């Protein structure tokens, strides 16, 4: 059975293809369109998934989409009666629902000459999230929790997965949402773009706890583990908040009322400097979010008695909170798949449909390399075609066919302070670069953050860079030792190690780590091991291969990024392109 899973007409639109219970391909539309968080029908990602599987749309048995407009109608009617919305808000929601309902017709227009004759499955949003968390996890039995903005009139859901079965045992419904709470504060702090919440996470450690009691006024904890917003501070439940989810950059206007400005002071403009008050607001937002998050997890753990946790939903990208689960709750193991947010709903929708019929699980996600890759011939042809551009930049082009030698050369360049673009194998699924589309640097250099920002990134100085560590060394360098293959948790760097790796140690002593195994990513593991052999440090700085754009997908995008920035070395497969004194191989 072939299932095409979709997250459509929402931010981070994406597609995946599952054949007989095994994931074959998965990618976000933004990587093809080159527009961050692209929202709409992911036709480019669909086309690539079909090519990777070697089939046409007519061979697909089922399409699963992670929205079901029919879900929770009694709850919707009751809420509408209690909080009557404006007619414009109702019309906006109906337009989005109609767009999702017309997926098959729009696919027919996008793929002429091939006809989908299977069944379209609408999977309730949070069931899709829960499936994406549990059904690809290594756990035979686990509590599953989805925490989000909103989807199908709910913001949160929890349940239990056993074998291939997945029960949903509770939800938090509209208008209450942890994700919306965090987004509203993010906007107040002058970060207006969709997905900017990670900036607040990075800013929070610079603040103090003075405003935590103030922010608690926005969010109240319930005895059953749930929570409720103080709706006086929010406008989404009664006013038009016209969100754009179609054919472009997702857009979300301001979510809060003037009452939030009265409580916290005037909202910061994006071009204003950050003050200590802004940092204190960020700290308080993270602290209050964590209080509600762990309150929910404690209740779920008490009800289920389970110690394994599978997390998904947009809030599962809060890696700071994720990394504290073992310390703050009775859960002992945590799994967050590579695309925990709405892109991952495509995966969850597909697996929810698969397991409606199949009682056995056949797949565990142990790596994130599910996207496109380039052949050796394609890379060679690209470098030949761009020879004049490379010569004009004074670049040396080479090739090192021996993997061990390639990794030793690259590790030596990193140890010498070079900034290295590392483009290998299939592109990662999800928001993180995990050693296939990465920029790699020396974590020992205190100035490496400034070097990266000067040469490539040009991002806010308070945002930390992340470490990729050999899995077998994680417990020696971090205060916790667990598998974190997708960089979805933040651990404390051991105190005695922090001065050794200042480039990847945040101001609070933490690091958003990726644990790398020789099984999941052999070449990247070999690179880090070569760096360890040279320096005694079993980790490297890893940041995404991009320059204020989606992560590079194709080799020409990697080469363009290299040429327009001041990167020192680019390694594409076995090929090397070096500037100045950076390493390189024999031609």
Coordinates of C-alpha atoms in Angstrom, one line a residue:
X1 CA 0.0 0.0 0.0
X2 CA 1.3 3.4 -1.0
X3 CA 0.2 6.4 1.1
X4 CA 1.0 10.0 0.3
X5 CA 1.0 12.1 3.5
X6 CA 0.4 15.9 3.3
X7 CA 0.6 19.0 5.5
X8 CA -1.2 21.4 3.2
X9 CA -2.6 24.9 3.4
X10 CA -0.6 25.6 6.5
X11 CA 2.9 26.7 7.4
X12 CA 5.7 24.3 6.8
X13 CA 3.7 22.5 4.0
X14 CA 5.2 19.1 3.4
X15 CA 4.8 15.7 1.8
X16 CA 6.0 12.2 2.6
X17 CA 5.5 8.8 1.0
X18 CA 5.1 5.6 2.9
X19 CA 5.2 2.2 1.1
X20 CA 3.9 -0.8 3.0
X21 CA 4.7 0.9 6.3
X22 CA 8.2 2.1 5.4
X23 CA 9.0 5.7 4.9
X24 CA 10.5 6.2 1.5
X25 CA 10.7 10.0 1.2
X26 CA 9.8 13.2 3.1
X27 CA 10.5 16.9 2.4
X28 CA 9.2 20.3 3.2
X29 CA 8.0 22.5 0.3
X30 CA 10.1 25.4 1.5
X31 CA 13.3 23.6 0.3
X32 CA 12.1 23.6 -3.3
X33 CA 10.3 27.0 -3.3
X34 CA 13.2 28.6 -1.4
X35 CA 10.7 30.5 0.8
X36 CA 10.9 29.9 4.6
X37 CA 7.9 28.1 6.1
X38 CA 6.1 28.1 2.7
X39 CA 2.3 27.5 3.1
X40 CA 0.0 26.0 0.5
X41 CA -0.3 22.8 -1.4
X42 CA 3.2 21.2 -1.5
X43 CA 3.2 20.3 -5.2
X44 CA 7.0 20.4 -5.5
X45 CA 7.5 18.1 -2.5
X46 CA 4.8 15.8 -3.8
X47 CA 6.5 15.6 -7.2
X48 CA 9.8 14.8 -5.6
X49 CA 8.4 12.1 -3.4
X50 CA 6.7 10.5 -6.4
X51 CA 10.0 10.6 -8.4
X52 CA 11.9 9.1 -5.5
X53 CA 9.4 6.3 -5.3
X54 CA 9.5 5.8 -9.0
X55 CA 5.7 6.1 -9.4
X56 CA 3.0 8.5 -10.7
X57 CA 0.1 9.8 -8.7
X58 CA -2.1 7.1 -10.2
X59 CA -0.1 4.5 -8.2
X60 CA -0.9 6.1 -4.9
X61 CA -3.5 4.2 -2.9
X62 CA -4.4 6.8 -0.3
X63 CA -3.7 10.5 0.4
X64 CA -3.7 11.4 4.1
X65 CA -3.9 15.0 5.1
X66 CA -3.4 16.2 8.7
X67 CA -6.7 18.2 9.0
X68 CA -10.3 17.1 9.4
X69 CA -12.7 20.0 9.3
X70 CA -15.5 17.7 10.6
X71 CA -13.7 17.1 13.9
X72 CA -15.1 18.4 17.2
X73 CA -18.3 20.1 15.8
X74 CA -20.2 20.0 19.1
X75 CA -17.3 21.7 20.8
X76 CA -17.1 24.3 18.0
X77 CA -20.8 25.1 18.3
X78 CA -20.6 25.5 22.0
X79 CA -17.6 27.8 21.8
X80 CA -19.1 29.9 19.1
X81 CA -22.2 30.4 21.3
X82 CA -20.0 31.4 24.3
X83 CA -17.6 33.6 22.3
X84 CA -19.4 34.8 19.1
X85 CA -16.7 35.6 16.5
X86 CA -16.9 38.3 13.8
X87 CA -18.3 37.2 10.4
X88 CA -15.0 37.9 8.8
X89 CA -13.2 35.4 11.1
X90 CA -15.8 32.7 10.2
X91 CA -15.3 33.4 6.4
X92 CA -11.5 33.1 6.8
X93 CA -11.9 29.7 8.4
X94 CA -14.3 28.5 5.8
X95 CA -12.0 29.6 2.9
X96 CA -9.1 27.5 4.4
X97 CA -11.4 24.5 4.9
X98 CA -12.6 24.7 1.3
X99 CA -9.0 24.8 0.1
X100 CA -8.1 21.6 2.0
X101 CA -11.3 19.9 0.8
X102 CA -10.2 20.5 -2.8
X103 CA -6.9 18.8 -2.5
X104 CA -7.7 16.1 -5.1
X105 CA -8.9 18.6 -7.7
X106 CA -5.8 20.8 -7.2
X107 CA -3.6 17.8 -7.5
X108 CA -5.3 16.9 -10.8
X109 CA -4.4 20.4 -12.1
X110 CA -0.9 20.2 -10.8
X111 CA -0.2 16.7 -12.2
X112 CA -2.0 16.5 -15.6
X113 CA -2.0 13.2 -17.3
X114 CA -2.0 11.1 -14.2
X115 CA -5.2 10.6 -12.1
X116 CA -5.4 9.8 -8.4
X117 CA -8.2 7.2 -8.0
X118 CA -7.5 6.2 -4.4
X119 CA -9.1 7.5 -1.2
X120 CA -8.5 10.9 0.5
X121 CA -8.3 10.5 4.3
X122 CA -8.7 13.5 6.6
X123 CA -6.9 12.8 9.8
X124 CA -7.7 15.0 12.8
X125 CA -4.7 17.4 13.4
X126 CA -3.6 16.2 16.8
X127 CA -4.1 12.5 16.0
X128 CA -1.7 13.1 13.2
X129 CA 0.8 14.7 15.5
X130 CA 0.5 11.9 18.0
X131 CA 1.0 9.3 15.3
X132 CA 4.0 11.2 14.0
X133 CA 5.5 11.0 17.6
X134 CA 4.6 7.4 18.6
X135 CA 4.4 5.3 15.4
X136 CA 7.9 6.1 14.3
X137 CA 9.4 6.0 17.8
X138 CA 11.6 3.2 19.3
X139 CA 9.0 2.7 22.1
X140 CA 6.7 -0.4 22.2
X141 CA 4.5 1.5 24.7
X142 CA 4.6 5.2 25.5
X143 CA 2.6 8.3 26.5
X144 CA 2.1 10.5 23.5
X145 CA 1.6 14.2 23.8
X146 CA 1.0 16.9 21.2
X147 CA 1.2 20.6 22.1
X148 CA 0.6 23.1 19.4
X149 CA -0.9 26.5 18.4
X150 CA -4.2 25.2 17.0
X151 CA -5.4 22.5 14.7
X152 CA -9.0 21.2 14.2
X153 CA -10.2 23.4 17.1
X154 CA -7.7 21.9 19.7
X155 CA -4.3 23.0 20.9
X156 CA -3.2 20.0 22.9
X157 CA -3.9 16.3 23.0
X158 CA -2.5 13.3 24.9
X159 CA -2.9 9.6 24.8
X160 CA -1.3 6.2 24.9
X161 CA 0.5 4.2 22.2
X162 CA 0.8 0.4 22.5
X163 CA 2.1 -1.6 19.6
X164 CA 0.4 -0.1 16.6
X165 CA -2.7 1.2 18.5
X166 CA -2.9 4.8 19.6
X167 CA -5.7 6.2 21.8
X168 CA -6.4 9.8 22.4
X169 CA -7.5 10.3 26.0
X170 CA -7.7 14.1 26.4
X171 CA -7.5 17.5 24.7
X172 CA -7.3 21.2 25.4
X173 CA -9.7 23.0 23.0
X174 CA -9.9 26.5 21.4
X175 CA -9.5 29.2 22.5
X176 CA -6.8 28.0 25.0
X177 CA -3.3 27.3 23.7
X178 CA 0.3 27.2 25.0
X179 CA 1.6 27.8 21.5
X180 CA -0.5 30.9 21.1
X181 CA 0.6 32.2 24.5
X182 CA 4.3 31.9 23.4
X183 CA 3.6 33.3 20.0
X184 CA 1.8 36.4 21.4
X185 CA 4.8 37.1 23.7
X186 CA 7.2 36.6 20.8
X187 CA 5.3 39.2 18.8
X188 CA 5.3 41.6 21.7
X189 CA 9.1 41.3 21.9
X190 CA 9.5 42.5 18.3
X191 CA 9.9 39.1 16.5
X192 CA 7.0 39.3 14.1
X193 CA 7.7 36.4 11.7
X194 CA 6.1 33.0 11.7
X195 CA 8.5 30.6 13.6
X196 CA 10.4 33.3 15.5
X197 CA 9.7 31.7 18.9
X198 CA 13.1 30.1 18.9
X199 CA 14.6 33.6 19.3
X200 CA 12.7 34.0 22.6
X201 CA 14.2 30.6 23.7
X202 CA 17.7 31.9 22.9
X203 CA 17.1 35.3 24.6
X204 CA 15.5 33.8 27.8
X205 CA 18.7 32.9 29.6
X206 CA 19.8 36.5 29.6
X207 CA 16.8 37.5 31.7
X208 CA 15.9 37.2 35.3
X209 CA 12.8 35.9 37.1
X210 CA 11.3 39.2 38.2
X211 CA 8.4 39.2 35.6
X212 CA 7.4 35.5 36.0
X213 CA 4.5 36.4 38.4
X214 CA 3.3 39.0 35.9
X215 CA 3.3 36.6 32.9
X216 CA 1.4 34.0 35.0
X217 CA -1.6 36.3 34.7
X218 CA -1.9 35.2 31.1
X219 CA -2.0 31.4 31.7
X220 CA -3.8 29.5 34.5
X221 CA -3.3 25.9 35.4
X222 CA -6.2 23.5 35.8
X223 CA -6.4 20.7 38.3
X224 CA -6.7 18.1 35.5
X225 CA -3.4 19.0 34.0
X226 CA -4.8 21.4 31.4
X227 CA -4.5 25.2 31.3
X228 CA -6.5 28.2 30.3
X229 CA -5.6 31.6 28.8
X230 CA -6.8 34.8 30.4
X231 CA -8.7 35.9 27.2
X232 CA -8.6 39.5 28.2
X233 CA -5.1 39.6 26.8
X234 CA -5.9 37.8 23.5
X235 CA -8.0 38.6 20.4
X236 CA -8.0 35.4 18.4
X237 CA -11.3 34.1 19.7
X238 CA -13.4 37.1 18.9
X239 CA -11.7 39.3 16.3
X240 CA -10.5 38.6 12.7
X241 CA -6.8 37.5 12.9
X242 CA -6.4 36.9 9.2
X243 CA -3.7 34.3 8.9
X244 CA -2.2 33.6 5.4
X245 CA -1.7 29.9 4.7
X246 CA -1.8 29.9 0.9
X247 CA 1.0 30.0 -1.7
X248 CA 3.7 31.9 0.1
X249 CA 5.1 33.1 3.4
X250 CA 2.7 32.3 6.3
X251 CA 1.6 35.4 8.0
X252 CA 0.0 35.9 11.5
X253 CA -1.0 39.4 12.6
X254 CA -0.8 40.4 16.3
X255 CA -2.6 38.0 18.6
X256 CA -2.7 40.1 21.8
X257 CA -5.0 42.9 22.9
X258 CA -3.8 46.3 24.2
X259 CA -4.1 44.8 27.7
X260 CA -0.8 43.0 27.1
X261 CA 1.0 46.3 26.4
X262 CA -0.6 47.7 29.6
X263 CA 0.8 44.7 31.5
X264 CA 4.3 44.5 30.1
X265 CA 4.9 48.0 28.6
X266 CA 4.9 49.0 24.9
X267 CA 5.6 46.2 22.4
X268 CA 9.1 46.4 21.0
X269 CA 9.6 47.4 17.4
X270 CA 11.8 45.0 15.4
X271 CA 14.4 47.7 14.9
X272 CA 14.6 48.7 18.5
X273 CA 17.5 47.5 20.7
X274 CA 16.8 44.8 23.3
X275 CA 16.6 46.1 26.8
X276 CA 16.9 44.1 30.1
X277 CA 13.1 44.3 30.4
X278 CA 12.8 42.5 27.1
X279 CA 15.2 39.8 28.2
X280 CA 13.2 39.5 31.5
X281 CA 10.0 39.1 29.5
X282 CA 11.6 36.3 27.4
X283 CA 12.8 34.6 30.6
X284 CA 9.3 34.8 32.1
X285 CA 7.6 33.5 29.0
X286 CA 9.9 30.4 28.9
X287 CA 9.4 29.8 32.6
X288 CA 5.6 30.1 32.5
X289 CA 5.5 27.9 29.4
X290 CA 7.5 25.3 31.3
X291 CA 5.2 25.4 34.3
X292 CA 2.2 24.6 32.2
X293 CA 4.1 22.1 30.0
X294 CA 5.4 20.1 33.0
X295 CA 2.0 20.4 34.8
X296 CA 0.5 18.7 31.8
X297 CA 3.2 16.0 31.6
X298 CA 2.9 15.3 35.3
X299 CA -0.8 14.7 34.9
X300 CA -0.3 12.4 31.8
X301 CA 2.4 10.4 33.5
X302 CA 0.2 10.0 36.7
X303 CA -2.7 8.7 34.6
X304 CA -0.7 6.4 32.4
X305 CA 2.0 5.2 34.7
X306 CA 4.3 5.1 31.7
X307 CA 7.9 6.4 31.7
X308 CA 8.5 6.7 27.9
X309 CA 7.2 9.9 26.2
X310 CA 6.7 10.7 22.5
X311 CA 6.3 14.4 21.9
X312 CA 5.0 16.3 18.8
X313 CA 3.3 19.5 17.8
X314 CA 4.8 22.9 17.2
X315 CA 5.7 23.4 20.9
X316 CA 7.8 20.2 20.7
X317 CA 10.3 22.5 19.0
X318 CA 10.9 24.0 22.5
X319 CA 14.1 22.1 22.9
X320 CA 14.9 23.9 26.2
X321 CA 11.8 22.4 27.9
X322 CA 12.2 19.1 26.2
X323 CA 15.7 18.7 27.7
X324 CA 14.3 19.1 31.2
X325 CA 11.6 16.4 31.0
X326 CA 13.7 13.8 32.9
X327 CA 14.6 16.3 35.6
X328 CA 11.1 17.8 36.1
X329 CA 8.9 14.7 35.6
X330 CA 8.9 10.9 36.1
X331 CA 9.4 10.3 32.4
X332 CA 12.7 8.6 31.8
X333 CA 13.0 8.6 28.0
X334 CA 11.9 11.2 25.4
X335 CA 11.5 10.8 21.7
X336 CA 10.9 13.8 19.4
X337 CA 11.0 13.0 15.7
X338 CA 12.9 15.1 13.3
X339 CA 9.9 17.2 12.1
X340 CA 7.9 17.6 15.2
X341 CA 5.9 20.6 14.0
X342 CA 3.2 20.8 11.3
X343 CA 5.5 19.5 8.6
X344 CA 5.6 16.2 10.6
X345 CA 1.8 16.1 10.5
X346 CA 2.2 14.7 6.9
X347 CA 4.1 11.8 8.4
X348 CA 1.6 11.3 11.2
X349 CA -1.4 11.4 8.8
X350 CA 0.3 8.7 6.6
X351 CA 1.0 6.4 9.6
X352 CA -2.4 7.0 11.2
X353 CA -4.0 5.7 8.0
X354 CA -1.5 2.8 7.6
X355 CA -2.1 1.6 11.2
X356 CA -5.9 1.7 10.7
X357 CA -5.3 -1.5 8.8
X358 CA -2.0 -2.9 9.9
X359 CA -1.5 -4.1 13.5
X360 CA 2.3 -4.4 13.2
X361 CA 4.8 -1.5 13.2
X362 CA 7.6 -1.8 10.7
X363 CA 9.5 1.4 10.9
X364 CA 11.6 3.4 13.5
X365 CA 12.9 6.8 12.6
X366 CA 16.6 6.7 13.6
X367 CA 17.9 9.3 11.1
X368 CA 16.5 12.3 9.3
X369 CA 18.0 11.8 5.8
X370 CA 14.7 11.4 3.8
X371 CA 15.1 14.2 1.3
X372 CA 16.8 14.6 -2.1
X373 CA 20.4 13.8 -2.8
X374 CA 22.8 14.6 -5.7
X375 CA 24.8 12.0 -7.7
X376 CA 28.5 12.1 -8.1
X377 CA 28.0 12.9 -11.8
X378 CA 25.7 15.8 -11.1
X379 CA 28.2 17.3 -8.7
X380 CA 31.1 16.9 -11.2
X381 CA 29.0 18.5 -13.9
X382 CA 28.1 21.4 -11.7
X383 CA 31.7 22.1 -10.8
X384 CA 32.7 21.9 -14.4
X385 CA 30.0 24.3 -15.5
X386 CA 30.9 26.8 -12.8
X387 CA 34.6 26.6 -13.3
X388 CA 34.9 30.3 -14.4
X389 CA 33.0 31.5 -11.2
X390 CA 35.3 29.3 -9.0
X391 CA 38.4 30.6 -10.8
X392 CA 37.3 34.2 -10.3
X393 CA 37.0 33.6 -6.6
X394 CA 40.5 32.0 -6.5
X395 CA 39.1 28.6 -5.4
X396 CA 40.9 25.3 -5.6
X397 CA 38.8 22.4 -6.6
X398 CA 39.7 18.8 -5.7
X399 CA 38.4 15.4 -5.0
X400 CA 39.3 12.9 -2.2
X401 CA 37.7 9.5 -2.9
X402 CA 39.0 7.9 0.3
X403 CA 36.4 8.7 3.0
X404 CA 38.9 8.5 5.9
X405 CA 41.3 10.9 4.2
X406 CA 38.4 13.3 3.3
X407 CA 37.2 13.4 6.9
X408 CA 40.8 13.9 8.2
X409 CA 41.4 16.8 5.8
X410 CA 38.0 18.4 6.8
X411 CA 38.6 17.9 10.5
X412 CA 42.1 19.5 10.2
X413 CA 40.5 22.5 8.4
X414 CA 37.9 22.9 11.2
X415 CA 40.6 22.6 13.8
X416 CA 42.5 25.4 12.0
X417 CA 39.5 27.7 12.3
X418 CA 38.0 27.2 8.8
X419 CA 34.2 27.6 8.3
X420 CA 33.2 24.5 6.3
X421 CA 30.1 23.8 4.3
X422 CA 29.3 20.0 4.6
X423 CA 26.9 18.7 1.9
X424 CA 26.4 15.0 2.0
X425 CA 23.8 12.4 1.0
X426 CA 20.1 13.0 1.4
X427 CA 18.7 16.2 2.7
X428 CA 17.4 16.2 6.3
X429 CA 13.7 16.0 7.1
X430 CA 12.7 18.7 9.6
X431 CA 14.0 22.1 10.6
X432 CA 17.5 21.0 11.7
X433 CA 20.7 20.5 9.8
X434 CA 22.0 17.2 11.1
X435 CA 25.3 16.6 9.3
X436 CA 24.0 16.4 5.7
X437 CA 23.3 20.0 5.0
X438 CA 25.5 21.6 7.7
X439 CA 28.0 24.3 8.3
X440 CA 30.7 23.1 10.6
X441 CA 33.1 25.0 12.9
X442 CA 35.5 24.6 15.8
X443 CA 33.6 24.6 19.1
X444 CA 36.8 25.4 21.0
X445 CA 37.0 29.0 19.7
X446 CA 35.3 31.6 21.8
X447 CA 35.2 33.9 18.7
X448 CA 33.6 31.3 16.4
X449 CA 30.1 32.7 16.9
X450 CA 31.3 36.1 15.8
X451 CA 33.2 34.6 12.8
X452 CA 30.1 32.7 11.6
X453 CA 27.9 35.8 12.0
X454 CA 30.5 37.9 10.2
X455 CA 31.1 35.5 7.3
X456 CA 27.6 34.0 6.8
X457 CA 24.8 34.1 9.3
X458 CA 24.4 37.8 10.3
X459 CA 22.0 36.8 13.0
X460 CA 21.2 38.2 16.5
X461 CA 24.2 37.9 18.8
X462 CA 22.2 36.3 21.6
X463 CA 21.3 33.2 19.6
X464 CA 23.5 30.2 20.4
X465 CA 25.1 27.7 18.0
X466 CA 24.7 24.0 18.6
X467 CA 27.0 21.0 19.0
X468 CA 27.0 17.7 17.2
X469 CA 28.6 15.2 19.6
X470 CA 29.6 11.5 19.1
X471 CA 26.9 9.6 20.8
X472 CA 29.4 7.5 22.8
X473 CA 30.8 10.6 24.3
X474 CA 27.6 12.5 25.1
X475 CA 27.5 11.5 28.8
X476 CA 31.0 12.6 29.3
X477 CA 30.4 16.1 28.0
X478 CA 26.8 16.7 29.0
X479 CA 25.0 16.3 32.3
X480 CA 22.5 13.8 30.8
X481 CA 23.1 10.9 28.5
X482 CA 20.3 10.1 26.2
X483 CA 19.8 9.7 22.4
X484 CA 19.1 13.1 20.8
X485 CA 19.5 12.3 17.1
X486 CA 17.4 15.3 15.9
X487 CA 18.7 18.2 18.0
X488 CA 15.4 18.5 19.7
X489 CA 16.6 18.7 23.3
X490 CA 18.9 21.1 25.3
X491 CA 21.2 19.6 28.0
X492 CA 23.6 21.3 30.3
X493 CA 27.2 21.0 29.3
X494 CA 29.2 19.6 32.2
X495 CA 30.7 22.5 34.2
X496 CA 34.3 21.3 33.8
X497 CA 33.8 21.1 30.0
X498 CA 32.2 24.5 29.3
X499 CA 35.4 26.4 28.9
X500 CA 36.7 23.9 26.4
X501 CA 33.8 24.4 24.0
X502 CA 32.7 28.1 24.4
X503 CA 31.3 28.4 20.9
X504 CA 28.5 25.9 21.6
X505 CA 27.9 26.6 25.3
X506 CA 25.1 29.1 25.9
X507 CA 25.2 31.8 28.6
X508 CA 23.4 29.5 31.0
X509 CA 25.8 26.6 30.4
X510 CA 23.5 24.7 28.0
X511 CA 23.8 23.2 24.5
X512 CA 21.2 22.1 22.0
X513 CA 23.0 18.9 21.1
X514 CA 22.7 16.3 18.4
X515 CA 24.0 12.8 19.2
X516 CA 25.6 11.2 16.2
X517 CA 26.0 7.5 15.8
X518 CA 28.1 5.6 13.2
X519 CA 25.0 3.7 12.2
X520 CA 22.7 6.6 11.5
X521 CA 25.3 8.9 9.8
X522 CA 28.6 7.1 9.2
X523 CA 30.4 9.9 7.3
X524 CA 29.5 12.7 9.7
X525 CA 30.4 10.4 12.7
X526 CA 33.7 9.8 11.0
X527 CA 34.3 13.5 10.6
X528 CA 33.6 14.3 14.2
X529 CA 35.8 11.3 15.3
X530 CA 38.7 12.7 13.1
X531 CA 38.2 16.1 14.9
X532 CA 38.4 14.3 18.2
X533 CA 41.6 12.5 17.2
X534 CA 43.2 15.8 16.4
X535 CA 41.9 17.9 19.3
X536 CA 40.6 15.6 22.1
X537 CA 37.1 17.2 21.7
X538 CA 34.5 14.7 20.4
X539 CA 32.1 17.3 19.0
X540 CA 31.9 20.1 16.4
X541 CA 29.8 23.2 16.0
X542 CA 26.9 22.5 13.6
X543 CA 24.6 25.1 12.1
X544 CA 22.3 25.0 9.1
X545 CA 23.7 25.4 5.6
X546 CA 22.0 28.5 4.6
X547 CA 22.2 32.3 4.6
X548 CA 18.8 33.7 5.7
X549 CA 17.0 31.3 3.5
X550 CA 15.7 27.7 3.8
X551 CA 18.4 25.1 4.2
X552 CA 20.1 24.3 0.9
X553 CA 18.6 21.3 -0.9
X554 CA 20.6 21.0 -4.2
X555 CA 24.3 21.2 -4.8
X556 CA 24.0 24.4 -6.9
X557 CA 22.3 26.1 -3.9
X558 CA 25.2 25.0 -1.7
X559 CA 27.7 26.3 -4.2
X560 CA 25.9 29.6 -4.6
X561 CA 25.8 30.0 -0.8
X562 CA 29.5 29.3 -0.6
X563 CA 30.4 31.8 -3.3
X564 CA 28.3 34.7 -2.0
X565 CA 29.5 34.3 1.6
X566 CA 33.0 34.0 3.1
X567 CA 32.9 30.3 3.8
X568 CA 36.4 28.8 3.7
X569 CA 35.8 25.3 2.5
X570 CA 32.9 23.4 0.8
X571 CA 32.8 19.6 0.8
X572 CA 30.1 18.2 -1.6
X573 CA 30.3 14.4 -1.5
X574 CA 33.9 13.7 -2.3
X575 CA 34.5 17.0 -3.9
X576 CA 36.3 19.9 -2.2
X577 CA 36.3 23.6 -3.0
X578 CA 38.7 25.7 -1.0
X579 CA 39.5 29.3 -0.5
X580 CA 42.8 30.7 0.7
X581 CA 44.7 28.3 3.0
X582 CA 41.7 26.1 3.8
X583 CA 42.2 22.4 3.0
X584 CA 41.5 20.7 -0.3
X585 CA 42.2 17.5 -2.1
X586 CA 44.0 16.4 -5.2
X587 CA 42.3 17.2 -8.5

